[in-house]
Short mmCIF file of C-alpha atoms and ligand atoms in Angstrom, two decimals:
data_model
loop_
_atom_site.label_atom_id
_atom_site.label_comp_id
_atom_site.label_asym_id
_atom_site.label_seq_id
_atom_site.Cartn_x
_atom_site.Cartn_y
_atom_site.Cartn_z
CA MET A 1 123.29 58.66 68.88
CA SER A 2 126.85 58.98 70.42
CA ALA A 3 128.27 61.02 73.94
CA THR A 4 129.25 63.41 72.26
CA ASP A 5 126.31 64.67 70.16
CA SER A 6 124.32 64.28 73.28
CA THR A 7 126.40 66.48 74.81
CA VAL A 8 126.42 68.73 71.82
CA GLN A 9 122.31 68.74 71.84
CA LYS A 10 122.35 69.67 75.34
CA LYS A 11 124.34 72.60 75.27
CA ARG A 12 122.33 73.90 72.07
CA TRP A 13 118.81 73.43 73.89
CA ARG A 14 120.51 75.32 77.12
CA PHE A 15 121.48 78.06 74.93
CA ALA A 16 118.28 78.24 73.19
CA GLN A 17 116.56 78.51 76.58
CA ALA A 18 118.49 81.25 77.66
CA PHE A 19 118.26 82.97 74.65
CA ALA A 20 114.58 82.75 74.70
CA ASN A 21 114.45 84.17 78.87
CA LEU A 22 116.52 86.92 77.69
CA THR A 23 114.29 87.79 74.94
CA LYS A 24 111.16 87.17 77.41
CA ARG A 25 113.02 89.74 80.08
CA ILE A 26 113.94 92.40 77.30
CA MET A 27 110.40 92.44 75.86
CA VAL A 28 108.80 92.98 79.62
CA LEU A 29 111.45 95.53 80.53
CA THR A 30 110.78 97.31 76.96
CA GLN A 31 107.10 97.65 76.99
CA TYR A 32 107.29 98.61 80.89
CA HIS A 33 109.82 101.19 80.45
CA TYR A 34 107.71 102.88 77.27
CA ILE A 35 104.63 102.93 79.57
CA ASN A 36 106.83 105.15 81.93
CA ARG A 37 107.94 107.30 78.96
CA ILE A 38 104.66 108.14 77.46
CA ASP A 39 103.04 108.52 80.60
CA ALA A 40 105.87 110.67 82.05
CA VAL A 41 103.86 114.28 81.84
CA ASP A 42 99.91 113.14 82.58
CA LYS A 43 100.87 110.00 84.95
CA GLN A 44 97.72 108.54 84.47
CA VAL A 45 98.69 104.95 84.54
CA ARG A 46 98.87 104.54 88.33
CA LEU A 47 97.53 100.55 88.06
CA MET A 48 97.86 98.04 85.27
CA ASN A 49 95.97 95.17 86.04
CA TYR A 50 92.68 93.92 84.66
CA GLY A 51 90.87 95.05 87.02
CA TRP A 52 87.74 93.06 88.82
CA ILE A 53 84.03 93.73 89.27
CA ASP A 54 82.03 91.29 91.54
CA PRO A 55 79.83 89.41 89.13
CA GLN A 56 77.49 89.01 92.37
CA SER A 57 76.35 92.43 92.88
CA ARG A 58 78.11 94.56 90.00
CA GLN A 59 78.33 96.89 92.34
CA PRO A 60 81.21 99.07 93.83
CA LEU A 61 83.21 97.29 96.28
CA MET A 62 84.40 100.23 98.43
CA PRO A 63 84.31 103.68 98.52
CA LEU A 64 86.93 105.72 97.07
CA ASP A 65 87.92 109.16 96.45
CA PRO A 66 86.69 110.91 93.11
CA ASP A 67 90.22 111.39 91.88
CA GLU A 68 90.48 107.01 91.92
CA GLU A 69 87.19 106.50 90.45
CA PRO A 70 89.27 105.81 86.94
CA ASP A 71 91.16 103.39 88.73
CA ARG A 72 88.28 101.63 90.17
CA ASN A 73 88.30 98.00 88.54
CA ALA A 74 92.28 97.74 89.18
CA LEU A 75 91.89 98.89 92.77
CA GLN A 76 88.64 96.25 92.98
CA LEU A 77 90.95 93.35 91.98
CA TYR A 78 93.97 94.63 94.60
CA HIS A 79 90.96 95.00 97.61
CA ARG A 80 89.54 91.34 96.53
CA VAL A 81 92.97 89.86 96.97
CA VAL A 82 94.30 91.65 100.16
CA THR A 83 91.41 91.12 102.17
CA ALA A 84 90.99 87.84 102.11
CA ILE A 85 92.79 87.69 105.25
CA ASP A 86 93.27 90.83 107.94
CA ILE A 87 95.83 93.02 107.41
CA ARG A 88 95.63 95.42 109.63
CA ASP A 89 98.80 96.34 111.04
CA LYS A 90 100.78 94.12 109.18
CA GLU A 91 104.01 94.58 107.24
CA ILE A 92 103.60 93.67 103.54
CA LEU A 93 105.72 93.34 100.78
CA GLU A 94 104.10 93.79 97.41
CA VAL A 95 106.39 91.79 94.61
CA GLY A 96 105.20 93.19 90.76
CA SER A 97 104.46 96.56 92.25
CA GLY A 98 104.27 97.88 89.16
CA ARG A 99 103.58 102.01 89.51
CA GLY A 100 102.68 101.77 92.89
CA GLY A 101 98.41 102.21 92.69
CA GLY A 102 98.02 99.13 94.40
CA ALA A 103 100.33 98.91 97.20
CA ALA A 104 99.27 102.84 97.49
CA TYR A 105 95.46 101.77 98.29
CA ILE A 106 96.63 99.33 100.59
CA ALA A 107 98.75 102.06 102.52
CA LYS A 108 95.71 104.59 102.70
CA TYR A 109 92.45 102.11 103.48
CA LEU A 110 93.55 99.11 105.08
CA ASP A 111 95.82 100.08 107.72
CA PRO A 112 98.92 97.90 107.41
CA ARG A 113 102.04 98.62 109.64
CA ARG A 114 103.97 99.65 106.40
CA VAL A 115 103.58 98.51 102.98
CA HIS A 116 106.99 98.15 100.88
CA GLY A 117 106.75 97.36 96.71
CA VAL A 118 109.48 96.26 94.30
CA ASP A 119 109.39 95.99 90.68
CA PHE A 120 111.95 94.92 87.91
CA CYS A 121 111.28 97.69 85.87
CA ALA A 122 113.62 100.56 87.75
CA ALA A 123 111.21 103.52 85.84
CA SER A 124 107.93 102.01 87.62
CA ALA A 125 109.62 101.80 90.79
CA LEU A 126 111.33 105.32 91.12
CA PHE A 127 107.98 106.78 89.30
CA ALA A 128 105.94 105.46 92.32
CA ASN A 129 108.56 106.23 95.23
CA LYS A 130 108.06 110.03 93.81
CA TYR A 131 104.56 110.26 93.36
CA TRP A 132 102.94 108.17 95.87
CA LYS A 133 103.79 110.00 99.21
CA ARG A 134 102.49 108.06 101.78
CA PRO A 135 103.29 107.65 105.14
CA ARG A 136 104.48 103.73 105.42
CA LEU A 137 104.72 103.52 102.01
CA SER A 138 107.89 103.10 99.73
CA PHE A 139 109.17 101.13 96.97
CA SER A 140 112.59 99.98 95.29
CA PRO A 141 113.68 98.47 92.42
CA GLY A 142 114.00 94.44 92.34
CA ASN A 143 113.87 90.87 90.73
CA ALA A 144 111.38 89.02 91.93
CA GLU A 145 113.47 85.87 91.13
CA LYS A 146 116.47 87.39 93.57
CA LEU A 147 114.49 88.97 96.17
CA ARG A 148 117.12 90.76 98.67
CA HIS A 149 115.25 90.87 101.45
CA SER A 150 116.13 88.94 104.69
CA ASP A 151 114.36 85.80 105.97
CA ASN A 152 111.11 86.25 108.19
CA ALA A 153 111.03 89.79 107.10
CA PHE A 154 107.05 90.37 106.43
CA ASP A 155 103.85 89.07 107.61
CA ILE A 156 102.31 88.96 103.93
CA VAL A 157 103.18 89.04 100.58
CA VAL A 158 101.34 90.44 97.81
CA ASN A 159 101.89 89.51 93.65
CA ILE A 160 99.32 90.94 92.06
CA GLU A 161 99.52 89.94 87.64
CA SER A 162 103.05 89.96 87.43
CA SER A 163 104.49 86.44 87.52
CA HIS A 164 103.51 85.34 84.31
CA CYS A 165 106.21 87.59 82.85
CA TYR A 166 109.04 85.46 85.20
CA ILE A 167 111.08 82.60 83.95
CA HIS A 168 111.63 81.07 87.42
CA MET A 169 108.42 81.03 89.13
CA ASP A 170 109.89 78.17 91.46
CA ARG A 171 112.74 80.99 92.18
CA PHE A 172 109.63 83.71 93.26
CA VAL A 173 107.50 81.18 95.05
CA ALA A 174 110.83 79.97 97.47
CA HIS A 175 111.63 83.88 97.81
CA ALA A 176 108.05 84.36 98.89
CA TYR A 177 108.25 81.41 101.05
CA ARG A 178 111.85 82.67 102.56
CA VAL A 179 110.83 86.33 103.48
CA LEU A 180 107.35 85.29 105.33
CA ARG A 181 107.56 85.03 108.69
CA PRO A 182 106.07 81.23 110.13
CA GLY A 183 101.95 82.04 110.00
CA GLY A 184 102.16 84.90 106.92
CA TYR A 185 100.47 84.73 103.69
CA PHE A 186 101.35 84.86 100.26
CA LEU A 187 98.45 86.47 98.56
CA PHE A 188 98.52 86.09 94.63
CA ALA A 189 96.78 86.46 91.58
CA ASP A 190 97.23 85.84 88.07
CA PHE A 191 96.46 84.49 84.89
CA ARG A 192 97.90 81.12 83.06
CA PRO A 193 96.46 78.79 80.22
CA ALA A 194 93.03 76.89 81.87
CA ASP A 195 94.93 73.74 81.72
CA GLN A 196 98.30 74.64 83.39
CA ILE A 197 96.22 75.55 86.70
CA GLY A 198 97.08 72.32 88.29
CA ASP A 199 100.89 72.92 87.70
CA LEU A 200 100.52 76.55 88.68
CA ARG A 201 98.97 75.53 92.02
CA THR A 202 101.71 73.08 92.78
CA GLU A 203 104.23 75.17 91.93
CA LEU A 204 102.86 78.01 94.20
CA GLU A 205 102.50 74.62 97.15
CA LYS A 206 105.95 73.64 96.68
CA PRO A 207 108.39 75.39 99.21
CA GLY A 208 105.97 74.35 102.21
CA PHE A 209 102.81 76.78 101.52
CA GLN A 210 99.35 75.53 102.93
CA LEU A 211 96.66 76.60 100.25
CA ILE A 212 93.89 78.32 101.94
CA GLU A 213 91.82 79.50 99.20
CA GLU A 214 91.28 79.28 95.82
CA GLU A 215 89.28 81.32 93.37
CA ASN A 216 88.67 81.79 89.57
CA LEU A 217 88.02 85.59 88.95
CA ASN A 218 87.30 84.97 85.24
CA ASN A 219 84.08 86.54 85.06
CA GLY A 220 84.52 89.38 87.01
CA VAL A 221 88.04 90.53 85.13
CA VAL A 222 86.11 90.12 81.74
CA LEU A 223 83.58 92.78 83.50
CA ALA A 224 86.32 94.94 83.77
CA LEU A 225 87.81 94.48 80.74
CA ASP A 226 84.09 95.48 79.09
CA ALA A 227 83.85 98.23 81.49
CA ASP A 228 87.23 99.93 80.65
CA ASP A 229 87.45 99.24 77.43
CA ALA A 230 86.66 102.29 75.84
CA ARG A 231 89.26 104.26 78.20
CA LYS A 232 92.35 101.78 77.57
CA ARG A 233 91.00 101.95 73.46
CA GLU A 234 91.66 105.86 73.82
CA PHE A 235 94.87 105.74 76.12
CA ILE A 236 95.94 103.64 73.07
CA GLU A 237 94.87 105.63 70.71
CA GLU A 238 96.11 108.78 71.67
CA LYS A 239 99.71 107.57 73.87
CA VAL A 240 101.07 104.82 71.49
CA ASP A 241 102.80 104.65 68.50
CA GLU A 242 101.63 103.05 65.49
CA ARG A 243 104.08 100.47 65.16
CA ARG A 244 102.91 99.62 68.68
CA LYS A 245 99.60 99.56 68.72
CA PRO A 246 98.47 95.96 67.84
CA MET A 247 100.52 94.63 70.70
CA PHE A 248 99.25 97.28 73.20
CA GLU A 249 95.94 96.17 72.04
CA ILE A 250 96.59 92.14 73.07
CA PHE A 251 98.65 93.31 75.99
CA ALA A 252 95.42 95.41 77.50
CA ALA A 253 92.93 92.27 76.32
CA ILE A 254 90.46 95.34 74.72
CA ILE A 255 87.72 93.50 73.46
CA ASP A 256 88.04 91.01 70.96
CA SER A 257 91.40 90.42 71.14
CA PRO A 258 93.05 87.14 71.90
CA MET A 259 93.38 87.76 75.58
CA TYR A 260 89.98 89.07 76.10
CA LYS A 261 88.43 85.99 74.10
CA ALA A 262 90.62 83.51 75.88
CA PHE A 263 88.97 84.71 79.33
CA LYS A 264 85.96 85.20 78.12
CA SER A 265 85.93 81.45 76.83
CA GLY A 266 87.93 80.23 79.92
CA GLU A 267 90.64 78.99 77.94
CA SER A 268 92.66 81.37 80.36
CA ALA A 269 92.15 81.04 84.09
CA TYR A 270 92.80 84.29 86.23
CA MET A 271 93.30 82.99 89.66
CA ARG A 272 93.35 84.19 92.95
CA TYR A 273 95.07 82.44 95.96
CA VAL A 274 95.72 82.59 99.46
CA PHE A 275 98.37 80.71 100.71
CA LYS A 276 99.84 80.35 104.26
CA LYS A 277 103.64 79.79 105.69
CA PRO A 278 102.92 76.99 108.54
CA GLU A 279 103.81 78.29 112.24
C1 LIG B 1 100.65 93.79 84.48
S1 LIG B 1 101.74 94.63 85.79
C2 LIG B 1 100.76 94.59 87.38
C3 LIG B 1 101.73 95.79 88.25
C4 LIG B 1 101.03 95.69 89.52
N1 LIG B 1 100.88 94.71 90.14
C5 LIG B 1 99.27 96.72 88.80
O1 LIG B 1 98.34 95.58 89.22
O2 LIG B 1 98.99 97.89 88.92
C6 LIG B 1 103.05 93.29 86.03
C7 LIG B 1 104.46 94.07 86.56
O3 LIG B 1 105.32 92.83 86.97
C8 LIG B 1 106.53 93.71 86.81
N2 LIG B 1 107.46 92.24 86.71
C9 LIG B 1 107.57 91.72 85.83
N3 LIG B 1 108.72 90.74 85.90
C10 LIG B 1 108.95 91.27 87.01
C11 LIG B 1 110.49 90.66 87.84
N4 LIG B 1 111.37 89.61 87.24
N5 LIG B 1 110.22 90.85 89.37
C12 LIG B 1 109.46 92.11 89.76
N6 LIG B 1 108.19 92.58 89.02
C13 LIG B 1 108.79 92.69 87.36
C14 LIG B 1 106.70 94.37 85.68
O4 LIG B 1 107.73 95.49 85.57
C15 LIG B 1 105.35 95.15 86.21
O5 LIG B 1 104.91 96.28 86.90
#
């Protein structure tokens, strides 16, 4: 192959990559904007993760107010991730905060100094800012891969079930490291194909984070998917237009969808990590 051929091939490859990235970004944004549109009146969707039930006890993990019970399993995932360390009086940045239910839970129950959530979907961040009126809690639109916060601005970065949407995971992890103060914690949970977990761990450690804890949450996630299945099906049936229903069923990991089966078989691993930025 001549040098010109190889340059042309490289350019084509870069173009194809940029196109694939743009498509992924548009799909993610379209999906989350759509949720904001169909839930504009009822405001039922306050959390958007797969949830977690403690597989040991199968009992409620923490007390909640009655109006929070529908989101119990999604909140239990937050509780599990965030209470791995003592977050009292800490300044917390949540990246990929969605419609804000998780950050609101942290602000209400876990006594942080403040929580700020950012989400790439501006409609979600704006919803969260309007809906959750709590002291020491705020939201703004923002991209995980280009965080605009200053260096050493937070004690804790929380990231729950959002990173699988990112195009440049390395840029996000570098920003998470940068905005954390020395001694700060990065609390992360998300899923990947099981054979990519080693690469994920390496990527997360790369800026210099020390790995403190690692846990596979699959069993508890599958219990939550089972428990929340009827509610999710009802929502999809009532709110989602016919054309989008099959995609939503996969996205929501309803029972027997490919996502559900992947968690159940272990083909996909839902991981939780605690990392520390050295002092
Ligand atoms: C499955 S939802 C989880 C939201 C929230 N953590 C929860 O558990 O309810 C994933 C979220 O990641 C957000 N997201 C995707 N790409 C992002 C990016 N590059 N920067 C910030 N947020 C992003 C989406 O807009 C969406 O709100």
